[in-house]
Short mmCIF file of C-alpha atoms in Angstrom, two decimals:
data_model
loop_
_atom_site.label_atom_id
_atom_site.label_comp_id
_atom_site.label_asym_id
_atom_site.label_seq_id
_atom_site.Cartn_x
_atom_site.Cartn_y
_atom_site.Cartn_z
CA UNK A 1 17.71 0.41 0.32
CA UNK A 2 16.77 1.77 -2.96
CA UNK A 3 13.41 1.25 -1.22
CA UNK A 4 12.45 0.50 2.42
CA UNK A 5 12.58 -2.77 4.09
CA UNK A 6 11.00 -1.99 7.11
CA UNK A 7 7.53 -0.08 7.43
CA UNK A 8 7.47 2.66 9.99
CA UNK A 9 4.80 5.17 11.10
CA UNK A 10 4.95 8.44 13.02
CA UNK A 11 2.30 8.00 15.81
CA UNK A 12 1.69 11.14 18.17
CA UNK A 13 5.19 12.60 17.28
CA UNK A 14 7.19 9.49 17.80
CA UNK A 15 8.61 6.92 15.36
CA UNK A 16 7.19 3.48 15.97
CA UNK A 17 7.48 0.31 13.63
CA UNK A 18 4.52 -0.74 11.80
CA UNK A 19 3.26 -3.73 9.86
CA UNK A 20 1.02 -3.26 6.75
CA UNK A 21 -2.74 -2.93 6.99
CA UNK A 22 -4.50 -6.15 7.06
CA UNK A 23 -6.45 -5.26 3.93
CA UNK A 24 -3.16 -5.19 2.10
CA UNK A 25 -1.74 -8.36 0.45
CA UNK A 26 1.68 -9.52 1.81
CA UNK A 27 4.62 -7.51 0.07
CA UNK A 28 7.71 -5.78 0.65
CA UNK A 29 6.81 -2.53 2.30
CA UNK A 30 5.70 0.06 2.06
CA UNK A 31 4.58 -0.77 -1.47
CA UNK A 32 2.63 -3.82 -2.81
CA UNK A 33 2.25 -4.62 -6.44
CA UNK A 34 -1.33 -4.04 -7.69
CA UNK A 35 -3.53 -6.98 -8.55
CA UNK A 36 -3.95 -5.56 -12.12
CA UNK A 37 -0.32 -6.20 -13.38
CA UNK A 38 -1.09 -3.81 -16.28
CA UNK A 39 -1.40 -1.12 -13.77
CA UNK A 40 1.86 -2.07 -11.75
CA UNK A 41 4.99 -0.07 -12.08
CA UNK A 42 8.18 -1.77 -12.97
CA UNK A 43 9.37 -3.27 -9.85
CA UNK A 44 12.97 -4.24 -8.96
CA UNK A 45 13.03 -7.90 -8.15
CA UNK A 46 15.89 -7.37 -5.66
CA UNK A 47 13.88 -5.30 -3.45
CA UNK A 48 10.31 -5.57 -4.70
CA UNK A 49 10.07 -1.76 -5.00
CA UNK A 50 9.59 0.64 -7.75
CA UNK A 51 12.02 3.51 -8.41
CA UNK A 52 10.81 6.58 -6.70
CA UNK A 53 11.46 10.07 -7.68
CA UNK A 54 13.96 12.55 -6.00
CA UNK A 55 11.41 15.22 -7.10
CA UNK A 56 9.01 16.84 -4.35
CA UNK A 57 5.26 15.90 -4.67
CA UNK A 58 2.89 18.61 -5.80
CA UNK A 59 1.21 18.86 -2.43
CA UNK A 60 4.59 18.90 -0.30
CA UNK A 61 5.01 21.73 1.84
CA UNK A 62 8.70 21.53 2.72
CA UNK A 63 11.91 20.42 1.16
CA UNK A 64 13.06 16.79 2.03
CA UNK A 65 16.69 15.70 1.88
CA UNK A 66 17.80 13.98 -1.32
CA UNK A 67 20.93 12.65 0.44
CA UNK A 68 21.10 8.78 0.23
CA UNK A 69 23.33 6.99 2.75
CA UNK A 70 25.53 4.24 1.72
CA UNK A 71 25.04 1.22 4.01
CA UNK A 72 27.45 -1.16 5.26
CA UNK A 73 25.98 -4.09 3.50
CA UNK A 74 27.63 -5.25 0.38
CA UNK A 75 25.38 -5.88 -2.80
CA UNK A 76 25.80 -9.32 -4.52
CA UNK A 77 27.38 -8.72 -7.91
CA UNK A 78 28.39 -5.16 -7.48
CA UNK A 79 31.33 -3.20 -6.02
CA UNK A 80 29.16 -0.80 -4.12
CA UNK A 81 27.23 -1.62 -1.09
CA UNK A 82 23.20 -1.20 -0.85
CA UNK A 83 22.13 2.56 -0.80
CA UNK A 84 19.42 3.61 1.46
CA UNK A 85 16.55 5.75 0.19
CA UNK A 86 16.78 9.38 0.74
CA UNK A 87 13.91 11.11 2.83
CA UNK A 88 12.32 12.35 -0.43
CA UNK A 89 12.18 8.87 -1.92
CA UNK A 90 10.91 7.57 1.41
CA UNK A 91 8.15 10.21 1.38
CA UNK A 92 7.02 9.13 -2.04
CA UNK A 93 7.04 5.33 -0.84
CA UNK A 94 4.73 6.07 1.96
CA UNK A 95 2.46 8.20 -0.15
CA UNK A 96 2.29 5.38 -2.61
CA UNK A 97 1.30 3.11 0.27
CA UNK A 98 -1.27 5.80 1.22
CA UNK A 99 0.42 6.17 4.67
CA UNK A 100 0.15 9.54 6.39
CA UNK A 101 3.37 10.96 7.81
CA UNK A 102 4.33 14.60 8.72
CA UNK A 103 6.86 15.76 6.46
CA UNK A 104 9.08 17.06 9.31
CA UNK A 105 9.13 13.60 10.63
CA UNK A 106 10.32 11.72 7.56
CA UNK A 107 14.12 12.07 8.44
CA UNK A 108 13.43 10.39 11.74
CA UNK A 109 11.63 7.46 9.92
CA UNK A 110 14.41 7.06 7.59
CA UNK A 111 16.91 6.84 10.50
CA UNK A 112 14.80 4.21 12.08
CA UNK A 113 14.75 2.28 8.88
CA UNK A 114 18.61 2.65 8.26
CA UNK A 115 19.56 1.64 11.85
CA UNK A 116 17.00 -1.40 11.65
CA UNK A 117 18.73 -2.78 8.58
CA UNK A 118 22.16 -2.21 9.86
CA UNK A 119 21.51 -4.12 12.92
CA UNK A 120 19.87 -6.91 10.90
CA UNK A 121 22.91 -7.30 8.75
CA UNK A 122 24.99 -7.43 11.92
CA UNK A 123 22.69 -10.18 13.16
CA UNK A 124 23.05 -12.17 9.91
CA UNK A 125 26.74 -11.74 9.89
CA UNK A 126 26.78 -13.21 13.43
CA UNK A 127 25.68 -16.42 11.61
CA UNK A 128 27.97 -16.16 8.70
CA UNK A 129 30.98 -16.06 10.96
CA UNK A 130 30.82 -19.94 11.15
CA UNK A 131 31.44 -19.97 7.25
CA UNK A 132 34.09 -17.37 7.22
CA UNK A 133 36.94 -19.82 6.38
CA UNK A 134 35.09 -20.78 3.03
CA UNK A 135 33.43 -17.43 2.42
CA UNK A 136 34.93 -14.45 4.33
CA UNK A 137 32.76 -11.90 2.36
CA UNK A 138 29.04 -12.76 1.87
CA UNK A 139 26.89 -10.28 0.24
CA UNK A 140 23.03 -9.52 0.22
CA UNK A 141 21.36 -10.53 -3.02
CA UNK A 142 17.84 -9.59 -2.36
CA UNK A 143 15.08 -9.44 0.14
CA UNK A 144 11.53 -9.47 0.65
CA UNK A 145 8.82 -8.17 3.08
CA UNK A 146 6.39 -10.53 4.58
CA UNK A 147 4.75 -8.56 7.36
CA UNK A 148 1.56 -10.64 7.18
CA UNK A 149 3.07 -14.05 6.91
CA UNK A 150 4.14 -15.22 10.49
CA UNK A 151 7.26 -17.64 10.52
CA UNK A 152 6.78 -20.67 12.76
CA UNK A 153 8.76 -18.99 15.54
CA UNK A 154 6.88 -15.75 15.04
CA UNK A 155 3.56 -17.61 15.52
CA UNK A 156 4.75 -19.45 18.60
CA UNK A 157 5.68 -16.08 20.09
CA UNK A 158 2.42 -14.46 19.33
CA UNK A 159 0.73 -17.43 21.09
CA UNK A 160 2.95 -18.12 23.91
CA UNK A 161 5.87 -15.59 23.92
CA UNK A 162 6.64 -12.55 26.18
CA UNK A 163 6.79 -10.51 23.16
CA UNK A 164 3.82 -11.44 21.23
CA UNK A 165 3.56 -11.29 17.55
CA UNK A 166 6.49 -9.73 15.50
CA UNK A 167 5.44 -6.42 13.89
CA UNK A 168 7.12 -7.28 10.76
CA UNK A 169 9.10 -9.99 9.12
CA UNK A 170 11.53 -10.11 6.18
CA UNK A 171 13.42 -12.84 4.41
CA UNK A 172 16.87 -11.96 3.26
CA UNK A 173 18.76 -13.94 0.44
CA UNK A 174 22.67 -14.05 1.13
CA UNK A 175 25.22 -14.82 -1.52
CA UNK A 176 27.58 -17.01 0.52
CA UNK A 177 30.35 -16.97 -2.34
CA UNK A 178 27.94 -18.60 -4.96
CA UNK A 179 25.52 -20.31 -2.40
CA UNK A 180 22.44 -18.58 -1.89
CA UNK A 181 21.17 -18.73 1.85
CA UNK A 182 17.77 -17.59 3.19
CA UNK A 183 17.54 -16.05 6.58
CA UNK A 184 14.20 -15.35 8.20
CA UNK A 185 14.08 -12.03 10.37
CA UNK A 186 11.42 -11.22 12.93
CA UNK A 187 11.15 -7.63 14.45
CA UNK A 188 9.48 -7.32 17.89
CA UNK A 189 8.64 -4.23 19.81
CA UNK A 190 10.59 -4.70 23.21
CA UNK A 191 11.27 -2.02 25.56
CA UNK A 192 13.74 -4.31 27.36
CA UNK A 193 15.87 -4.70 24.14
CA UNK A 194 18.45 -2.43 25.45
CA UNK A 195 18.90 -0.27 22.31
CA UNK A 196 17.69 3.08 21.30
CA UNK A 197 14.86 1.79 19.12
CA UNK A 198 13.25 -0.69 21.48
CA UNK A 199 13.43 -3.54 18.97
CA UNK A 200 14.49 -6.82 19.06
CA UNK A 201 15.70 -8.30 15.79
CA UNK A 202 15.64 -12.29 15.46
CA UNK A 203 17.54 -13.29 12.35
CA UNK A 204 18.43 -17.04 11.81
CA UNK A 205 18.76 -19.28 8.90
CA UNK A 206 15.63 -20.61 7.26
CA UNK A 207 15.06 -24.32 8.69
CA UNK A 208 13.79 -25.60 5.33
CA UNK A 209 17.11 -27.20 4.49
CA UNK A 210 19.85 -29.39 6.17
CA UNK A 211 22.45 -26.31 6.17
CA UNK A 212 20.30 -23.99 7.92
CA UNK A 213 18.96 -26.53 10.64
CA UNK A 214 22.80 -27.52 11.28
CA UNK A 215 23.65 -23.98 11.59
CA UNK A 216 20.96 -23.57 14.14
CA UNK A 217 22.24 -26.50 16.29
CA UNK A 218 25.95 -25.73 16.21
CA UNK A 219 25.53 -22.03 16.78
CA UNK A 220 25.49 -22.09 20.71
CA UNK A 221 28.81 -23.88 20.54
CA UNK A 222 30.45 -21.75 17.80
CA UNK A 223 31.99 -19.14 20.15
#
């Protein structure tokens, strides 16, 4: 949003999802906080990202869009929704992570990023419908990228599943009218997904509490 929640890369002219390189520590992508805290920039705890400039880089060859799309995702404690980064901000984020991307492809990368987040929220809201009588308008409080920390379901898929390991994972923290609920979201490359990005998004409540387990059990019968 003010940053990226999903890493992407441009490979041979096409936009594809990407997890962080193995030598990088687990973090929200495309940025990770340096080990030396003194060298670290101020990071927003709600998205684990620094603030990126709308100014062009010194080595930038073409102008990138500074327009920021407003998401459909309500932001906890604010009247406005989360706002996605512009192409210029996303370019800075990729450069900060030492990722190589052609400038002419950045708009496509941002479109993938925004689409994936919108679909992720739609998946979360399918679960939240079970609570709409007590909380008709849940909001997103914060999120964190955990690309190198496989969920239990992601690990099982990597070992035995048709889709293999997810290429990324995020945890989203939803405010259910005062109650914080954690969702685990795995992202898989899937040419049979039936969507334009060939990505399957598996979002579900975390199973580390009774409420999450109960929702998982009753979801198939919730209609």
